[in-house]
Amino acid sequence: MSQHHTIRAAAIAGVFAVVALAGCSSPAAVSSAESEDVPGVTDDTVTIGTHTPLTGPAAAGYSSISAAASAYFAYLNAHGGVHGRTIDYIVKDDGYNPANTQTVVRELVQQDEIFALVNGLGTPTHTAVLDYLNQNSVPDLFVASGSTTWNDPETYPYTFGFNADYVVEGAALASYAADEFAGQKVCLLGQDDDFGDEMLEGAELALGEGGLAHVERYAVSNQDVTAQIGALKAAGCEINILGTINGFTALAVGTAAHLGWFPKWFSSSSGADYPTLVGYLGEDLGPKLLQGLTGTNYLPAAGGDSEWVALFRQINDEYNGGAAFDGNTVYGMSVAYLFAEALAAAGENPTRASLIEAIESGGLAGDGMLPLAFSADDHAAYRGVGITVVDQGVQDYVGASYEVDGDEVRTAETAPVAFVTDGIPGD
């Protein structure tokens, strides 16, 4: 990036207005002896739901995910649905407040009688309903968070993650830094919660304890990270790994620019979506400040030219009002496709048990860049990630990929899932 351009304080000040996202039974209890009267399933429809921030401080970074998923389901329904049933996706706003999450999820289960909860968003919010969903035998699928909490099949047999977890992302970013920029000082800025903890754990898994030159943490309730950025600068950090969501990524990058400091930024996928970051930083400054931004991904890159992305763009135009197309769009449609694939595999007369069995079978493919890891003993979706870099406004893979197996971090071979005709499972 241009290291010496002039940054006006007034232009950077807008960044500071960002309000950021804060970041049972045993498996054997999932019985196949379900009642014929399956919640949420009729002869013609399958009703599912989600909790997500449509309003409030987190909405700007994430509300487009459920809209994209809804658009895919509208497309799927227009093409006959799954086994002749259309998908009714009920999206409820929780404002990223755990108390609200509890209220809306109970409404979904008790009043709307959903078949499954799909892609509930956020670590603190979803944690608030984790026990409730499992105690009520509600399939809790593809949680929108990289916490390792979702991968505990013994305690939470109905819950499955979707994101590559934060340990994997931290390890991948640190490994790439060591491989490509040997000798440079690698540091970390992370939320003071599980997000930051697990990114730190992954980075140290790759670099060894003490391998990070400096670590700073911040509270999401305080939207001033000047002290943290100043400390990273003073420590001589050359590469900063970020355990931040999009709002705080923009805040960190903008604050550093205001201080006249331009290190390399390596971000978790939760905070590395280029179009979203440009939205925060502005069209004038954003592309300059984000040139070279390194991130992780495990889905088709929004800036790439895969058949999946081409279809998702078409669906976005036809069923999502031509909304801005970015990584959130690909994410939402990828989740929706994976649910459709699981539902198709659950059989012509699906039950909650057959849905769980379909996911644990290991037979689902999704549309990712690496294989899905789901099994009866593993409820994590992706065990590895590819590295992306922003170059001249295009965010795409650069060919490096890493995976975590136990305490081992190693390079991985990406194997993008072949496109399914029309993007409809079973076609």
XYZ file of C-alpha atoms in Angstrom:
427
model
C 0.000 0.000 0.000
C 1.113 3.603 -0.251
C 2.811 4.127 3.086
C 3.165 7.882 3.109
C -0.121 9.344 1.945
C -1.615 12.108 4.060
C -4.534 11.190 6.307
C -6.782 13.990 7.447
C -8.115 13.719 11.001
C -11.577 14.712 9.851
C -11.692 11.896 7.326
C -10.605 9.325 9.880
C -12.983 10.569 12.548
C -15.936 8.818 10.942
C -14.350 5.495 11.759
C -14.730 6.219 15.457
C -18.494 6.245 15.145
C -18.430 2.507 14.563
C -20.380 0.605 17.174
C -18.993 -2.872 17.153
C -20.245 -6.339 17.700
C -18.964 -7.767 20.963
C -17.603 -9.469 19.188
C -27.885 -31.854 28.690
C -28.246 -35.102 27.000
C -25.714 -37.385 25.329
C -25.537 -38.110 21.553
C -27.426 -41.304 22.152
C -30.359 -39.192 23.271
C -30.906 -38.117 19.665
C -33.408 -40.878 19.089
C -34.782 -41.912 15.734
C -38.108 -42.695 17.370
C -39.680 -39.373 16.497
C -43.366 -38.634 16.460
C -44.997 -38.614 13.057
C -46.101 -35.068 13.901
C -42.696 -33.479 13.335
C -42.464 -29.834 14.478
C -42.199 -27.461 11.535
C -42.821 -30.065 8.840
C -46.035 -30.323 6.814
C -46.785 -31.955 3.486
C -45.838 -28.714 1.740
C -43.457 -26.746 3.970
C -40.524 -26.907 6.348
C -40.342 -24.029 8.814
C -36.983 -23.002 10.254
C -35.789 -19.862 11.994
C -32.860 -17.809 13.188
C -31.843 -15.045 15.571
C -29.694 -12.265 14.183
C -29.076 -8.510 14.624
C -31.317 -6.639 12.190
C -31.110 -3.506 14.335
C -28.660 -2.125 16.823
C -24.897 -1.726 16.737
C -24.123 -5.056 15.059
C -26.659 -4.728 12.254
C -24.382 -2.822 9.881
C -21.881 -5.659 9.784
C -24.164 -8.684 9.776
C -27.833 -8.066 8.907
C -27.145 -8.869 5.260
C -26.389 -12.522 6.100
C -29.979 -13.545 6.861
C -31.214 -11.521 3.882
C -28.903 -13.494 1.608
C -30.025 -16.804 3.125
C -33.661 -15.801 2.649
C -32.926 -14.958 -0.984
C -31.415 -18.405 -1.574
C -34.452 -20.073 -0.007
C -36.747 -17.975 -2.233
C -34.745 -19.192 -5.241
C -34.890 -22.775 -3.994
C -38.658 -22.534 -3.402
C -39.178 -21.173 -6.914
C -37.462 -24.335 -8.165
C -39.608 -26.754 -6.185
C -37.976 -26.676 -2.753
C -36.676 -29.918 -1.206
C -38.655 -33.129 -1.734
C -41.592 -30.975 -2.788
C -41.560 -28.819 0.353
C -40.794 -25.104 0.359
C -38.636 -23.579 3.091
C -40.162 -20.945 5.377
C -37.253 -19.101 7.008
C -38.351 -16.947 9.950
C -35.762 -14.282 10.779
C -36.077 -12.646 14.206
C -34.145 -9.602 15.334
C -32.312 -9.902 18.653
C -30.319 -6.670 18.365
C -27.285 -8.708 19.457
C -28.614 -8.705 23.018
C -28.549 -12.141 24.731
C -31.734 -11.387 26.692
C -33.533 -10.625 23.429
C -32.072 -13.787 21.922
C -33.654 -15.870 24.647
C -37.027 -14.260 23.980
C -37.051 -14.635 20.201
C -35.689 -18.188 20.232
C -38.399 -19.282 22.642
C -40.939 -17.688 20.293
C -39.470 -19.610 17.377
C -39.601 -22.914 19.235
C -42.833 -22.598 21.176
C -45.014 -20.395 18.950
C -43.625 -20.845 15.441
C -42.770 -24.507 16.110
C -39.666 -24.489 13.944
C -38.103 -27.698 12.675
C -34.590 -26.354 13.285
C -32.718 -23.204 14.218
C -30.296 -22.327 11.416
C -27.314 -19.949 11.639
C -28.057 -18.167 14.900
C -25.514 -15.361 14.987
C -22.992 -14.477 17.657
C -21.092 -16.070 20.514
C -22.640 -14.298 23.547
C -26.117 -14.334 22.028
C -26.127 -17.958 20.955
C -24.545 -19.119 24.197
C -27.648 -17.772 25.939
C -29.883 -20.310 24.126
C -27.533 -23.261 23.733
C -28.836 -25.286 26.669
C -32.465 -24.447 25.872
C -32.225 -25.701 22.283
C -30.508 -28.938 23.249
C -32.823 -29.628 26.174
C -35.767 -29.247 23.772
C -34.181 -31.458 21.072
C -34.175 -28.662 18.490
C -31.535 -29.088 15.757
C -29.203 -26.122 16.253
C -27.435 -25.920 12.947
C -24.466 -24.042 11.553
C -23.980 -21.398 14.242
C -22.632 -18.102 12.896
C -19.603 -17.819 15.167
C -16.157 -19.346 15.296
C -16.299 -20.318 18.965
C -15.192 -23.866 19.724
C -18.188 -24.136 22.080
C -20.409 -25.425 19.283
C -18.254 -28.499 18.804
C -19.160 -30.491 21.904
C -21.365 -33.361 20.681
C -21.400 -35.111 24.038
C -22.854 -32.101 25.846
C -24.673 -30.479 22.920
C -25.672 -33.257 20.496
C -28.012 -31.009 18.498
C -25.533 -28.149 17.902
C -23.196 -27.816 14.894
C -20.855 -24.969 13.987
C -20.358 -23.420 10.568
C -17.424 -21.019 10.728
C -13.885 -22.299 10.864
C -13.116 -21.836 14.540
C -10.958 -19.037 15.868
C -8.135 -21.361 16.920
C -7.845 -22.509 13.301
C -7.913 -18.921 12.028
C -5.319 -17.688 14.519
C -3.033 -20.601 13.703
C -3.408 -20.093 9.949
C -2.681 -16.366 10.046
C 0.356 -16.833 12.308
C 1.684 -19.664 10.123
C 1.315 -17.546 6.990
C 3.123 -14.664 8.697
C 6.005 -16.968 9.653
C 6.159 -18.562 6.202
C 5.960 -15.397 4.104
C 7.455 -12.732 6.389
C 10.059 -14.570 8.417
C 11.759 -12.443 11.036
C 9.065 -9.784 11.250
C 7.504 -8.977 14.613
C 4.046 -10.560 14.838
C 1.567 -9.146 17.368
C -2.110 -9.621 18.178
C -5.068 -7.383 18.981
C -8.149 -9.229 20.171
C -11.448 -8.898 21.975
C -11.294 -9.633 25.703
C -13.534 -12.691 25.355
C -13.522 -16.153 23.785
C -12.921 -14.646 20.343
C -9.640 -13.051 21.394
C -8.698 -15.979 23.651
C -9.030 -18.539 20.864
C -7.284 -16.387 18.234
C -4.405 -16.041 20.705
C -4.418 -19.783 21.360
C -4.204 -20.491 17.629
C -1.419 -17.971 17.028
C 0.652 -19.450 19.856
C -0.046 -22.943 18.560
C 1.683 -21.913 15.336
C 4.443 -19.694 16.725
C 5.016 -21.292 20.110
C 4.468 -19.723 23.502
C 6.137 -16.332 23.467
C 6.168 -16.288 19.676
C 4.050 -13.150 19.581
C 6.025 -9.975 20.174
C 3.133 -8.178 21.863
C -0.551 -8.757 22.687
C -3.256 -6.170 23.278
C -6.892 -6.756 24.268
C -9.879 -4.424 24.217
C -13.435 -4.333 25.530
C -16.132 -4.048 22.897
C -17.954 -1.566 25.102
C -15.155 0.968 24.531
C -14.841 2.193 20.979
C -11.498 3.885 21.530
C -8.532 1.622 20.800
C -5.962 4.417 20.655
C -4.112 3.062 23.689
C -3.945 -0.455 22.252
C -2.819 0.694 18.810
C -0.271 3.018 20.390
C 1.144 0.135 22.425
C 1.406 -2.094 19.354
C 3.195 0.673 17.475
C 5.579 1.285 20.384
C 6.379 -2.442 20.509
C 7.586 -2.301 16.918
C 4.898 -4.639 15.606
C 5.154 -5.236 11.866
C 2.254 -7.687 11.457
C -0.886 -7.390 13.567
C -3.194 -10.404 13.820
C -6.718 -9.195 14.533
C -9.295 -11.059 16.588
C -11.842 -8.397 15.670
C -15.134 -8.179 13.871
C -15.544 -5.775 10.952
C -16.360 -2.681 13.022
C -13.253 -3.001 15.176
C -11.051 -3.993 12.247
C -11.980 -0.683 10.651
C -11.448 1.105 13.958
C -7.974 -0.436 14.379
C -6.873 0.317 10.823
C -8.283 3.849 10.962
C -6.728 4.601 14.340
C -3.319 3.400 13.162
C -3.572 5.578 10.054
C -4.480 8.558 12.239
C -1.250 7.886 14.146
C 0.682 7.730 10.875
C 1.356 4.006 11.268
C 0.856 1.472 8.479
C 1.725 -2.091 9.545
C 0.452 -5.268 7.890
C -3.005 -6.380 9.020
C -3.950 -10.082 9.280
C -7.608 -10.541 10.209
C -10.003 -13.322 11.150
C -12.705 -13.905 8.547
C -15.160 -12.391 11.046
C -13.521 -9.020 10.516
C -11.959 -9.167 7.065
C -14.813 -8.560 4.625
C -13.430 -5.958 2.230
C -16.668 -4.296 1.015
C -17.954 -4.044 4.584
C -14.689 -2.474 5.754
C -14.743 0.037 2.898
C -18.247 0.936 4.033
C -16.861 1.826 7.438
C -13.679 3.566 6.277
C -15.114 5.362 3.246
C -14.587 5.035 -0.484
C -11.714 7.519 -0.477
C -9.589 6.081 2.316
C -10.781 2.486 2.536
C -9.133 1.062 -0.601
C -5.802 2.698 0.289
C -5.781 1.577 3.902
C -6.924 -1.949 3.093
C -4.484 -2.671 0.266
C -2.710 -5.888 1.269
C -5.196 -6.827 4.006
C -4.662 -10.528 4.719
C -7.541 -12.672 5.921
C -8.884 -16.191 6.108
C -11.797 -17.792 4.293
C -13.243 -21.237 3.696
C -16.030 -20.354 1.244
C -15.955 -19.184 -2.384
C -14.402 -15.714 -2.467
C -16.942 -12.985 -3.237
C -14.366 -11.349 -5.489
C -13.638 -14.594 -7.338
C -15.159 -16.078 -10.469
C -16.406 -19.488 -9.323
C -19.699 -20.894 -10.580
C -21.032 -20.725 -7.028
C -20.362 -16.982 -6.866
C -21.869 -16.437 -10.317
C -25.072 -18.169 -9.186
C -25.167 -16.293 -5.890
C -24.827 -13.003 -7.781
C -27.768 -13.998 -9.960
C -29.854 -14.948 -6.919
C -28.856 -11.708 -5.207
C -30.092 -9.690 -8.182
C -33.351 -11.586 -8.608
C -34.358 -12.383 -5.030
C -32.477 -9.895 -2.841
C -33.224 -6.670 -4.662
C -29.702 -6.373 -6.033
C -28.296 -5.640 -2.566
C -24.575 -5.048 -2.209
C -22.726 -8.298 -2.946
C -19.978 -9.179 -0.491
C -18.629 -11.938 1.719
C -21.753 -11.811 3.875
C -23.846 -12.578 0.796
C -21.767 -15.634 -0.043
C -21.814 -16.698 3.607
C -25.609 -16.466 3.939
C -26.298 -18.316 0.705
C -23.685 -20.966 1.519
C -25.365 -21.665 4.869
C -28.767 -21.861 3.183
C -27.449 -24.251 0.535
C -25.896 -26.475 3.225
C -29.186 -26.646 5.109
C -30.998 -27.577 1.879
C -28.409 -30.289 1.279
C -28.879 -31.638 4.808
C -32.667 -31.561 4.462
C -32.490 -33.437 1.171
C -30.270 -36.069 2.793
C -32.684 -36.389 5.731
C -35.180 -38.134 3.477
C -38.564 -37.555 1.911
C -40.196 -37.542 5.343
C -37.586 -35.808 7.483
C -37.483 -35.938 11.269
C -35.216 -34.039 13.590
C -33.310 -37.272 14.186
C -32.857 -37.977 10.478
C -31.623 -34.410 9.984
C -28.960 -34.843 12.667
C -28.020 -38.238 11.232
C -27.641 -36.736 7.751
C -25.164 -34.150 9.028
C -23.203 -36.606 11.161
C -22.986 -39.081 8.276
C -20.111 -37.162 6.724
C -21.909 -37.182 3.394
C -22.548 -33.443 3.068
C -20.314 -31.459 0.722
C -21.365 -27.813 1.054
C -19.665 -25.351 -1.292
C -16.444 -24.646 0.590
C -12.791 -24.602 -0.334
C -11.992 -27.502 1.997
C -13.951 -30.608 2.996
C -16.549 -30.450 5.733
C -15.454 -32.181 8.935
C -18.863 -33.174 10.313
C -19.163 -36.585 11.942
C -20.808 -38.097 15.021
C -17.744 -37.119 17.037
C -17.010 -33.788 15.377
C -19.575 -31.015 15.048
C -17.144 -28.499 13.527
C -17.645 -27.635 9.873
C -14.192 -26.569 8.658
C -10.848 -27.616 10.146
C -8.827 -25.479 7.774
C -8.855 -22.153 5.934
C -7.336 -20.533 2.901
C -5.470 -17.236 3.007
C -6.909 -14.241 1.147
C -5.274 -10.923 0.293
C -6.800 -7.670 -0.922
C -5.094 -6.392 -4.062
C -6.398 -3.328 -5.879
C -9.852 -3.766 -4.417
C -10.131 -7.511 -5.141
C -10.140 -9.936 -2.206
C -9.226 -13.442 -3.316
C -7.271 -16.528 -2.359
C -3.489 -16.523 -2.825
C -2.969 -20.286 -2.754
C -1.818 -20.806 0.829
C -4.014 -22.926 3.113
C -3.589 -24.306 6.619
C -5.395 -26.791 8.837
C -5.250 -27.751 12.490
C -5.218 -31.369 13.640
C -5.029 -31.552 17.411
C -1.972 -29.515 18.379
C -0.467 -29.646 14.885
C -0.709 -26.819 12.373
C 0.117 -27.836 8.824
C -0.307 -26.710 5.266
C -3.428 -28.003 3.551
C -4.522 -28.625 0.018
C -7.628 -26.735 -0.999
C -10.173 -28.762 -2.923
C -13.057 -26.486 -3.918
C -16.371 -28.334 -3.981
C -17.630 -28.866 -7.520
C -20.615 -26.768 -8.504
C -23.968 -28.515 -8.271
C -26.294 -27.933 -11.200
C -28.363 -24.801 -10.524
C -27.008 -24.790 -6.962
C -29.834 -27.082 -5.855
C -28.988 -30.250 -3.908
C -30.147 -33.433 -5.595
C -30.253 -31.888 -9.077
